[in-house]
Coordinates of C-alpha atoms in Angstrom, one line a residue:
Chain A
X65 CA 43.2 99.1 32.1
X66 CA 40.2 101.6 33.2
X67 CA 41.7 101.0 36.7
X68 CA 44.7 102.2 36.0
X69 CA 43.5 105.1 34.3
X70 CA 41.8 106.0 37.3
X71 CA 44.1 105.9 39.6
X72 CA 46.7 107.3 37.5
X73 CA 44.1 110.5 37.0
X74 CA 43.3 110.4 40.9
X75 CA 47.4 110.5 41.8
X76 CA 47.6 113.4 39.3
X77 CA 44.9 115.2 40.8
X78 CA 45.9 115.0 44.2
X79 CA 49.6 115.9 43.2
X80 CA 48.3 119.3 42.2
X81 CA 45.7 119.4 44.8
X82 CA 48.6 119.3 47.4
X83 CA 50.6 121.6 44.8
X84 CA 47.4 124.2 45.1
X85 CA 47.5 123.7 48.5
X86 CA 51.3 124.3 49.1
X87 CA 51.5 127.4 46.8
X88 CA 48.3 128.8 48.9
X89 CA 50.2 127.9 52.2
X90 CA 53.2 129.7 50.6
X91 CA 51.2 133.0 50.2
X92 CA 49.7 133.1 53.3
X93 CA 53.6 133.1 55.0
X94 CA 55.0 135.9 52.7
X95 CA 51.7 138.1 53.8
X96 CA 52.1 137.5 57.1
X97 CA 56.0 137.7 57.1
X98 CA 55.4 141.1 56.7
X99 CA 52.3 141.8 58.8
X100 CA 53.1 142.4 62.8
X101 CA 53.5 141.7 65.0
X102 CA 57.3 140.3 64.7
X103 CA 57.4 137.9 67.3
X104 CA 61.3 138.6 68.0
X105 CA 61.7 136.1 70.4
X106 CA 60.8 133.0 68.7
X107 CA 62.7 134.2 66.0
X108 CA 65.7 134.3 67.9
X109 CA 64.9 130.9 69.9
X110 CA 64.7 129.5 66.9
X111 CA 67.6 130.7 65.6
X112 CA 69.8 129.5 68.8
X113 CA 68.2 126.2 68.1
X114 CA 68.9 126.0 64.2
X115 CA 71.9 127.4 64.1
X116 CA 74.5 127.6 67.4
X117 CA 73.3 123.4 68.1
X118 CA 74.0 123.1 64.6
X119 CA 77.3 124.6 65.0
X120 CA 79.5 120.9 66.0
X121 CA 78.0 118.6 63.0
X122 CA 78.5 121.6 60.4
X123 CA 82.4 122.3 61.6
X124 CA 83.0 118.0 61.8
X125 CA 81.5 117.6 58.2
X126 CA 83.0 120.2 56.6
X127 CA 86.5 119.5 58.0
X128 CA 86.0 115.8 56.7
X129 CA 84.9 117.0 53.5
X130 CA 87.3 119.4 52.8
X131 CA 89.7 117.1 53.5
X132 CA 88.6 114.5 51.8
X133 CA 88.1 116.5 48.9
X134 CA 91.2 117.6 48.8
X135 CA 93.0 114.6 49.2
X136 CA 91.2 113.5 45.6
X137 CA 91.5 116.6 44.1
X138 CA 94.8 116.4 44.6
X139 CA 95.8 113.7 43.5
X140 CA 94.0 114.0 40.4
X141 CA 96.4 117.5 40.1
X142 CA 99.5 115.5 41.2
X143 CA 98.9 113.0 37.4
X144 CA 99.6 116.3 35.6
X145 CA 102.3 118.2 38.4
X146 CA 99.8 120.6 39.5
X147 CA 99.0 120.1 43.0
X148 CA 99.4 124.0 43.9
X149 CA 96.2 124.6 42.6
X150 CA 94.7 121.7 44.9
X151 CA 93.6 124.5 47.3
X152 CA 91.9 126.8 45.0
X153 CA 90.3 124.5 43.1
X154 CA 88.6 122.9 45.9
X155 CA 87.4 126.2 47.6
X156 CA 85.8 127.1 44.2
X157 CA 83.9 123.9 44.6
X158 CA 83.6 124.5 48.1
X159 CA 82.4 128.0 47.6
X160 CA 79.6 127.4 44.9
X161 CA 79.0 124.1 45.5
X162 CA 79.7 121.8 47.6
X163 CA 79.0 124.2 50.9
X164 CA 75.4 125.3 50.2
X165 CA 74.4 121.5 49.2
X166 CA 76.1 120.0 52.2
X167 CA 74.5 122.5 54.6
X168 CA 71.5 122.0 53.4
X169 CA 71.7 118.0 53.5
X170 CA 73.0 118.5 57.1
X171 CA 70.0 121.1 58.2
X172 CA 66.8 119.2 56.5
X173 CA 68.4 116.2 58.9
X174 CA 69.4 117.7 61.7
X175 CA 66.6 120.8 62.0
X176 CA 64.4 120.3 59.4
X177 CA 63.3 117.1 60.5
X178 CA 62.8 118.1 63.8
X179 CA 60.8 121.1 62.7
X180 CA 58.4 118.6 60.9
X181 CA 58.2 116.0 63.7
X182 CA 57.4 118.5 66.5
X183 CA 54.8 120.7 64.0
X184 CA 52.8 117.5 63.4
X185 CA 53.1 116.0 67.2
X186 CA 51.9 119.4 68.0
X187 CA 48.7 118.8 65.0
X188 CA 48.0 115.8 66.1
X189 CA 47.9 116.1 69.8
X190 CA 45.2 118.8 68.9
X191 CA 47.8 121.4 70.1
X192 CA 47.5 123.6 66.8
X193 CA 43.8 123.2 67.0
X194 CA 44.2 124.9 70.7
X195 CA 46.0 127.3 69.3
X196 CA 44.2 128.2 67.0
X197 CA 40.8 128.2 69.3
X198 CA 43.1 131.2 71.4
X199 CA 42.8 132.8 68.5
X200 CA 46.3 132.6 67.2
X201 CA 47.3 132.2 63.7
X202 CA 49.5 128.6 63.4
X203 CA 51.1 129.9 60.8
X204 CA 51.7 133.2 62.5
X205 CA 53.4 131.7 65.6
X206 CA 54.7 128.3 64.3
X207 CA 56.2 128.9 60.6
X208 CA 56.8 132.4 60.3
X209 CA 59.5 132.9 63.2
X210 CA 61.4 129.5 62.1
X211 CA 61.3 130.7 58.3
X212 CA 63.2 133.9 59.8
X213 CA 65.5 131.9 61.9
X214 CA 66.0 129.7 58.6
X215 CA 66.8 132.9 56.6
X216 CA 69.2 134.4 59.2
X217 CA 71.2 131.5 60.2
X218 CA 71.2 128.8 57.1
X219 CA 73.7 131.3 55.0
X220 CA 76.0 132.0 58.1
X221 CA 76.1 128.2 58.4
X222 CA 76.6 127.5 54.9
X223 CA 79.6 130.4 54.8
X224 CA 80.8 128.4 58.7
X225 CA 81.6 125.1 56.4
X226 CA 83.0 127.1 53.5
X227 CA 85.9 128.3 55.9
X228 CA 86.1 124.5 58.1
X229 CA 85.9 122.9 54.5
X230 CA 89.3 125.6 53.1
X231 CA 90.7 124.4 56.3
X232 CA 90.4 120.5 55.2
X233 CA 91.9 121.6 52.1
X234 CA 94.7 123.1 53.7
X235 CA 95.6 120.2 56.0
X236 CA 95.7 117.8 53.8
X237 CA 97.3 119.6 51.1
X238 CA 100.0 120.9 53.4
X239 CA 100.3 117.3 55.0
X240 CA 100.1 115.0 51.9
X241 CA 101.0 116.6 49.3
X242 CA 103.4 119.2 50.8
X243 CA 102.2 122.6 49.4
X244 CA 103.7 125.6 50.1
X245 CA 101.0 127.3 52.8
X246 CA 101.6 131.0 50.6
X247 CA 101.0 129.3 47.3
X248 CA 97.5 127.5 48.5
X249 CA 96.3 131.1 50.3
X250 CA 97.8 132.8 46.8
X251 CA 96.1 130.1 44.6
X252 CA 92.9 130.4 45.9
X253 CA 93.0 134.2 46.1
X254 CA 93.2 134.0 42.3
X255 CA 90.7 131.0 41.9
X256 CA 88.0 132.2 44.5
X257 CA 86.1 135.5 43.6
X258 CA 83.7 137.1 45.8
X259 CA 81.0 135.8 43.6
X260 CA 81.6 132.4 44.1
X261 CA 81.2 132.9 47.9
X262 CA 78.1 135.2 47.3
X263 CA 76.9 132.2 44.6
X264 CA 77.0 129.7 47.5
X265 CA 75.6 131.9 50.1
X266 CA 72.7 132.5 47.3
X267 CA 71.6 129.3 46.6
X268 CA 71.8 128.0 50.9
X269 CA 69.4 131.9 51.1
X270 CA 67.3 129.7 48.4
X271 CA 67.4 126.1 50.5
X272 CA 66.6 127.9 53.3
X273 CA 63.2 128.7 52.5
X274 CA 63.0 125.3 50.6
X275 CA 63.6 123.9 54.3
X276 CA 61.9 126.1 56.4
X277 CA 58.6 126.1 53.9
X278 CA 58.2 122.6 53.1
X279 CA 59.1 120.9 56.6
X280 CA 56.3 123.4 58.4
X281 CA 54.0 122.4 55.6
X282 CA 54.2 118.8 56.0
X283 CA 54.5 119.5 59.9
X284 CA 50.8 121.0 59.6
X285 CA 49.4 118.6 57.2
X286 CA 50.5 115.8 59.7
X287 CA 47.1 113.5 60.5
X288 CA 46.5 110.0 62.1
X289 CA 48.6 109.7 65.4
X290 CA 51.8 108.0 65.6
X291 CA 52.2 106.8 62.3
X292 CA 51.6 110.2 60.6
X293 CA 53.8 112.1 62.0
X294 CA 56.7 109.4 61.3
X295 CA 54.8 109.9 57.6
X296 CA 55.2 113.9 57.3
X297 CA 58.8 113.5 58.8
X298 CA 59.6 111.4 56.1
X299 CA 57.8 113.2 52.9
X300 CA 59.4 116.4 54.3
X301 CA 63.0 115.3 54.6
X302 CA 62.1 113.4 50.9
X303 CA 61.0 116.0 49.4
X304 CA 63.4 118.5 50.5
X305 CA 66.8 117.0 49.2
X306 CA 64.8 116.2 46.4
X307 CA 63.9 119.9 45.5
X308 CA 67.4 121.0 46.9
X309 CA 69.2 118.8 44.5
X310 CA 66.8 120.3 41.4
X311 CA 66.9 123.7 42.2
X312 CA 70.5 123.4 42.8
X313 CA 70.8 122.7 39.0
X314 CA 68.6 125.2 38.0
X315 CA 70.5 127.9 40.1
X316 CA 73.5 126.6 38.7
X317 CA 72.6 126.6 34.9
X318 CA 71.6 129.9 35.2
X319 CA 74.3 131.2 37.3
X320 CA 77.2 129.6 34.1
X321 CA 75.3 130.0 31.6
X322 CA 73.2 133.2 31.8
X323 CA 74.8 135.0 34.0
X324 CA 78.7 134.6 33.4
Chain B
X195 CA 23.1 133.0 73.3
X196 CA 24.5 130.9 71.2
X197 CA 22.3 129.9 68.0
X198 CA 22.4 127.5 64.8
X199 CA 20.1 128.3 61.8
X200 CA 19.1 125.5 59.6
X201 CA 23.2 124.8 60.0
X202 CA 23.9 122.1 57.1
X203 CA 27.9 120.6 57.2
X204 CA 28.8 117.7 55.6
X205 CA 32.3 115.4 55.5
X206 CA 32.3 113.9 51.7
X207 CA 29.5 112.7 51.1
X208 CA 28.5 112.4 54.9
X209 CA 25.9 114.5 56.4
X210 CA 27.2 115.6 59.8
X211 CA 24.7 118.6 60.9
X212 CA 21.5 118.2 59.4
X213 CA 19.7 121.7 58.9
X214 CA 20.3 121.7 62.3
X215 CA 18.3 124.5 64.4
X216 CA 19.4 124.7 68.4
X217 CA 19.7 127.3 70.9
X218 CA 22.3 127.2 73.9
X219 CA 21.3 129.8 76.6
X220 CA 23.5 132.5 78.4
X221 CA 25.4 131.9 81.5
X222 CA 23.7 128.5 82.3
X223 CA 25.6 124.7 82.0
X224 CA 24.9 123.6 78.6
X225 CA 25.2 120.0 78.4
X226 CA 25.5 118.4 74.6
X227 CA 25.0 114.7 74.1
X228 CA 24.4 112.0 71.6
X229 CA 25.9 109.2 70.2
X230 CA 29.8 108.7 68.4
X231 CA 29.6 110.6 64.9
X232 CA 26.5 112.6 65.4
X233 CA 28.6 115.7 65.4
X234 CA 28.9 117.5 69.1
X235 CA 32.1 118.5 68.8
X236 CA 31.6 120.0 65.3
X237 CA 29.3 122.0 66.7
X238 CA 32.0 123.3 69.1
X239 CA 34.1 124.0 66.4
X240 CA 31.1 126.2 64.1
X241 CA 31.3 127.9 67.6
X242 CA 34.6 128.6 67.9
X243 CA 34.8 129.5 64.1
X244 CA 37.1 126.5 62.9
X245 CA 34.5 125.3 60.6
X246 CA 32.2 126.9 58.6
X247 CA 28.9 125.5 57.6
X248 CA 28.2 124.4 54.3
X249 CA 24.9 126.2 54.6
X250 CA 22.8 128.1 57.6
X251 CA 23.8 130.7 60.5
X252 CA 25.4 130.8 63.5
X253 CA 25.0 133.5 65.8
X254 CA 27.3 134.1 69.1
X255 CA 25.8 136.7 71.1
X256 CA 23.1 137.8 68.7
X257 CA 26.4 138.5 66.1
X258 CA 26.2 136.5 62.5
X259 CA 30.4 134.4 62.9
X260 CA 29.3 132.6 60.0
X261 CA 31.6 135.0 57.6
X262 CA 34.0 136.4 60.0
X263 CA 37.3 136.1 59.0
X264 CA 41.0 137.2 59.8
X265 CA 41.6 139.8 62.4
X266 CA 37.0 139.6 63.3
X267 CA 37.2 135.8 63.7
X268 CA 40.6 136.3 65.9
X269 CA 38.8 138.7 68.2
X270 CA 35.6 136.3 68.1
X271 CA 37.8 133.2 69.2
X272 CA 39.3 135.4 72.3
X273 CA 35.8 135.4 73.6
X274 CA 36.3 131.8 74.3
X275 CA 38.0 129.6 76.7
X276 CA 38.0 125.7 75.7
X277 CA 39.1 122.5 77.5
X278 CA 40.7 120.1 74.9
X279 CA 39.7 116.1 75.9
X280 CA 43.5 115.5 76.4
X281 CA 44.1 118.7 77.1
X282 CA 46.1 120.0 74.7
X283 CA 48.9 121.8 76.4
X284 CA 51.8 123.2 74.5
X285 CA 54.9 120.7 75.2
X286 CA 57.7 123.2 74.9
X287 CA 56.6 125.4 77.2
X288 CA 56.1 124.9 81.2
X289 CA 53.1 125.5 83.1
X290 CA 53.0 129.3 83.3
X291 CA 53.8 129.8 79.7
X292 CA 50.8 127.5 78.6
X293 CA 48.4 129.4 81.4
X294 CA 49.7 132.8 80.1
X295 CA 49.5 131.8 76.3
X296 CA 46.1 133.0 76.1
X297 CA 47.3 136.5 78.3
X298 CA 49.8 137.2 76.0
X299 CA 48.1 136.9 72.7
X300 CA 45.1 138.9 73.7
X301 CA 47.9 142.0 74.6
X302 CA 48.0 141.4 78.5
X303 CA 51.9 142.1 78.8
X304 CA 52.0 143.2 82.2
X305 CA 54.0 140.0 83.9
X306 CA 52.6 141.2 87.8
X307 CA 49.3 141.2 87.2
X308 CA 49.2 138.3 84.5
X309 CA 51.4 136.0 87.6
X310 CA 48.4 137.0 89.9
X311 CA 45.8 135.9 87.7
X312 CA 47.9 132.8 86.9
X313 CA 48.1 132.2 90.5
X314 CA 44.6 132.9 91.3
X315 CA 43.3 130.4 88.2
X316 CA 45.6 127.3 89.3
X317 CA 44.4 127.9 93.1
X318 CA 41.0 127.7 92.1
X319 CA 41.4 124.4 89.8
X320 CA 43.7 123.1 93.3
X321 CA 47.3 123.4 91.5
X322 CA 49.3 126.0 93.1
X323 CA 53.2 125.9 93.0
X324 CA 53.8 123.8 90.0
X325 CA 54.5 127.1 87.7
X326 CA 57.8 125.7 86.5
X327 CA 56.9 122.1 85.7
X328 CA 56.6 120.9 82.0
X329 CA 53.6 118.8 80.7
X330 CA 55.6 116.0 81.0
X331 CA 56.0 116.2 84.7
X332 CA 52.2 116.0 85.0
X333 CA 49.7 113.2 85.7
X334 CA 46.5 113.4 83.2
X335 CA 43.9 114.9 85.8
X336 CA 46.8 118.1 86.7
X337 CA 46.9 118.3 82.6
X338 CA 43.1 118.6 82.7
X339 CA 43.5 121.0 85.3
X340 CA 45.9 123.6 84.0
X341 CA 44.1 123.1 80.2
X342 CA 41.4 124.4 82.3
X343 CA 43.0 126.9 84.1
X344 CA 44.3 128.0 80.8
X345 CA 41.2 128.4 78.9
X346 CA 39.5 130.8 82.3
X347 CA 42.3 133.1 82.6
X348 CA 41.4 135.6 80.0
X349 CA 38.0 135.9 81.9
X350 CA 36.4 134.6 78.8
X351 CA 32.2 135.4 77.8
X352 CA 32.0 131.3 76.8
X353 CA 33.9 128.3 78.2
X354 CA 33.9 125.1 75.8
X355 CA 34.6 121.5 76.9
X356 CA 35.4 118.7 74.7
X357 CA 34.3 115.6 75.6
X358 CA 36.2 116.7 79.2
X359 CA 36.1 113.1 81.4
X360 CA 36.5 111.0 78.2
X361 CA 38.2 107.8 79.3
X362 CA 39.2 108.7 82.5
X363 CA 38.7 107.0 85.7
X364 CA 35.8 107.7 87.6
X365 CA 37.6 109.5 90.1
X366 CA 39.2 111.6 87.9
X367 CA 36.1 112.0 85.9
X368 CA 33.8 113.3 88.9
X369 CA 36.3 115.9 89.7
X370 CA 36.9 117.4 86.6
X371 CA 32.8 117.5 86.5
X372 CA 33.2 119.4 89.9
X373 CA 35.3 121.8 88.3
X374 CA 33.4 122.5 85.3
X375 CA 30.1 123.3 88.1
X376 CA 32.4 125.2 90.3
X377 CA 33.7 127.3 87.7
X378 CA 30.1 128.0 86.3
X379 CA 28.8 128.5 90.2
X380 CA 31.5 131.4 90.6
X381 CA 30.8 133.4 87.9
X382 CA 27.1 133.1 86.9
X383 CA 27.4 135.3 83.6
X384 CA 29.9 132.3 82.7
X385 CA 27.8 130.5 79.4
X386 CA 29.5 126.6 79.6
X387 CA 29.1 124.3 77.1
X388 CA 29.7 120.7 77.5
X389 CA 30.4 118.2 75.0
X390 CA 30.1 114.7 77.0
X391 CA 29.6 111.2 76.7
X392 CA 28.9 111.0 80.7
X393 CA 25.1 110.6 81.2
X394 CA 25.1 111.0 84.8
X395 CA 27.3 113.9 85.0
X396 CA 25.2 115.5 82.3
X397 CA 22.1 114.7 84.3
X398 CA 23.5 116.0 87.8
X399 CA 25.7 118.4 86.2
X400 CA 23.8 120.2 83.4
X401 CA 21.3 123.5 83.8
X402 CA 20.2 122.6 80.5
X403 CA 20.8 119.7 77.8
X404 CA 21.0 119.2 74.3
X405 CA 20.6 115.8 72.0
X406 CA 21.4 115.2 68.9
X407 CA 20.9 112.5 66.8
X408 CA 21.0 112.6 62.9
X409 CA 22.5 116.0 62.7
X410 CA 19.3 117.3 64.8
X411 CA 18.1 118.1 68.3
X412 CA 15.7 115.3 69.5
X413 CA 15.4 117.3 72.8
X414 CA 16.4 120.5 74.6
X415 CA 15.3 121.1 78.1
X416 CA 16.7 120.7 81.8
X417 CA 17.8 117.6 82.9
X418 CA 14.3 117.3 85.2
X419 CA 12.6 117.2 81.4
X420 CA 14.8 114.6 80.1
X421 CA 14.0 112.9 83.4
X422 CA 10.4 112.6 82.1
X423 CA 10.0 112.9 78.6
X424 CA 8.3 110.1 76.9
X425 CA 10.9 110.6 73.7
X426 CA 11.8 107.1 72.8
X427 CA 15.1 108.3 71.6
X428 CA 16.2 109.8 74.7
X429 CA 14.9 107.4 76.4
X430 CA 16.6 104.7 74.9
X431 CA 20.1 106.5 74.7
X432 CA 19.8 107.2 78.6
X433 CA 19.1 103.9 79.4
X434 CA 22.0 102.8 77.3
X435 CA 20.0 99.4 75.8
X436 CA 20.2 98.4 71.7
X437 CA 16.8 98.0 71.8
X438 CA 14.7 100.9 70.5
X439 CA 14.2 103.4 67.6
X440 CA 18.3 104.4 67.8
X441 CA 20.1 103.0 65.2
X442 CA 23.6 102.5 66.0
X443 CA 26.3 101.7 63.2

């Protein structure tokens, strides 16, 4: 029983050890964010990187999705002779929802992943430590420009698969279910408000610093060869979708029920 | 000069440095040796600045790094050049990025004259003409070579190896020790410091030596003293036998 204890008090107390440490780490990004010197082109590397090689995946998904999503949506419409609103409907959901948590699903894979396994191959092959012996600030040259690159591009992505999701829609609606093209445009003229988009484009400006943050974090806490960075890439991608999916709630409670 | 005051750091409950007092002179071949675990290259690191000690001083050119921080300890570290024991190139970026790294983040922006010292560097550790080839592309001992060339091409005041012919072949090892004398022979105000497991290399190599055992020098002197001395330690470490007063864990 006194076992347990302890190691039920130890887990606790590392969980907020690493917490500490994480909020510290946090801190030290937003003061440098804004400290020169702005190292422009990493920012833009990284931008290429994260966001035109990203470009393919985020157009295929959210074709699929969108028309996937529209084939259920309207079918569900078709039960009560509504299938004209098939297309606005599913760009609202595309809009505030289904877009920004997609997107950010398809970046913690695809880049966020990657960010974490090259960060820690670069910790434990004592490249950060060389780095830092040049007198270079890790943080300076390895998180800062990707959390730029994360800010600039993750929204532009997320709005990319709000338009190739609206185009799902559409084919599927105007294949299957045979709706007029002006009424699905009209419909979600009338359904879709700027603030929806603007919600969406809010909450993948929130996941991007979710991403970039966490998966440079577990990138530099990497330790122990092989094995640890497979470890970090893991716990990163983990705890990102994790903290995606929760904050996506929160963003969303507030958004309908404070804020409308 | 390099100098540790009663230096005290300690891993958990591990004492690594133990009030540890030693000097390492200017522009000379400082070799420093002892067993696994008895804390050589955390020395090199309370150095460079990466650690701090728990308690005690160090002094880099009579100047107190013990408390410098930010923007200080950035200018401290850009005294230094060091060799990593694998090297430690960046793998994203080819051969003249990595050599120019250093160039770069000390505000040397003019491309010309950073490609001649570039040049100049990787003729003198015998690697011209493989500007554009990744890490990847290279065989350990041209690794070695352009970490080296990396870590002099800033024209630094200290130049700090890690443990540089670790678990290499002998070949490879004798020419990397080579370097690390040719380097020192051409510019004399160069102060080199050697963390190395090689006990001939130190002994041929080194102006001056340093052991350490138990987080404390048993013996600093030049390596005709270490030749002689009567220290049992040394003696017993040198010889490489289990007998003796060295307790190995």
């Amino acid at each position: 029983m006194s076992n347990t204890i302890l190691s039920l008090s130890s887990k606790f107390l590392k969980y907020f050890e690493d917490l500490g440490r994480f909020q510290v780490f946090v801190a030290k990004i937003l003061k440098v964010m804004c400290t020169r010197p702005f190292r422009l082109s990493l920012v833009v590397q990284h931008a290429y990187n994260f966001g035109v090689e990203s470009v393919f995946i985020i157009l295929l998904t959210a074709f699929f999705t969108g028309s996937v999503f529209g084939l259920q949506i309207g079918y569900v419409f078709s039960i009560f002779r509504a299938e004209s609103l098939t297309g606005g409907a599913s760009a609202l959901a595309l809009a505030t929802e289904l877009a920004p948590l997609v997107t950010g699903f398809l970046i913690t894979g695809r880049v966020g992943a990657a960010v974490t396994a090259e960060i820690a191959t670069m910790v434990v092959s004592e490249q950060v430590e060389a780095m830092e012996a040049m007198g270079v600030d890790p943080i300076d040259y390895l998180v800062v420009p990707r959390v730029w690159a994360s800010i600039f591009v993750m929204p532009l992505l997320c709005g990319l698969f709000m338009f190739m999701g609206i185009v799902g829609v559409y084919m599927t609606s105007l294949g299957i279910y045979a709706i007029d093209p002006g009424v699905f445009v009209a419909k979600i003229i009338s359904l879709v408000e700027v603030s929806d988009i603007l919600s969406g484009l809010r909450k993948m400006f929130f996941f991007s610093f979710i991403i970039s943050f966490l998966c440079c974090y577990e990138g530099l806490s990497a330790s122990g060869g092989a094995k640890g960075v497979g470890m970090a890439t893991t716990q990163a991608v983990v705890k990102v979708l994790m903290l995606i999916l929760i904050s996506d709630l929160v963003i969303s409670f507030i958004e309908v029920w404070w804020l409308r | 000069m390099i100098r540790f005051e009663n230096v005290v750091k300690s891993f958990s409950k591990k004492v690594i440095l133990n009030h540890l007092d030693l000097e390492i002179p200017k522009g000379k071949i400082t070799f420093i040796v002892g067993k696994s675990g008895e804390g050589k290259s955390v020395v090199l690191k309370h150095i460079l600045g990466l650690m701090k000690p728990d308690s005690g001083r160090v002094f880099v050119g009579g100047e107190d790094i013990t408390e410098l921080s930010g923007e200080n300890l950035r200018k401290h570290r850009q005294r230094f050049g060091m060799l990593f024991q694998m090297a430690a190139l960046f793998d994203s970026l080819n051969v003249y990025d990595n050599v120019v790294f250093p160039l770069k983040e000390s505000g040397h922006n003019d491309e010309k004259e950073n490609l001649r010292k570039i040049e100049e560097v990787l003729s003198m550790v015998g690697l011209p003409d493989i500007l554009n080839k990744f890490p990847s592309e290279l065989s350990i001992g041209e690794k070695k070579r352009v970490g080296l060339a990396r870590a002099l091409v800033h024209n630094p005041d200290i130049i700090l190896y890690d443990e540089p012919t670790t678990g290499f072949d002998p070949l490879i090892a004798e020419m990397i020790d080579h370097l690390i004398v040719k380097v020192g022979r051409k510019r004399p105000d160069l102060t080199s410091v050697v963390v190395s497991h090689d006990l001939k290399a130190t002994l041929e190599s080194a102006e001056h030596i340093i052991m350490l055992y138990q987080g404390k020098v048993v013996l600093s002197g030049t390596s005709k003293e270490f030749r002689n001395t009567e220290n049992k330690i040394v003696r017993q470490f040198f010889s490489g036998k289990q007998e003796g007063p060295m307790v190995f864990l």
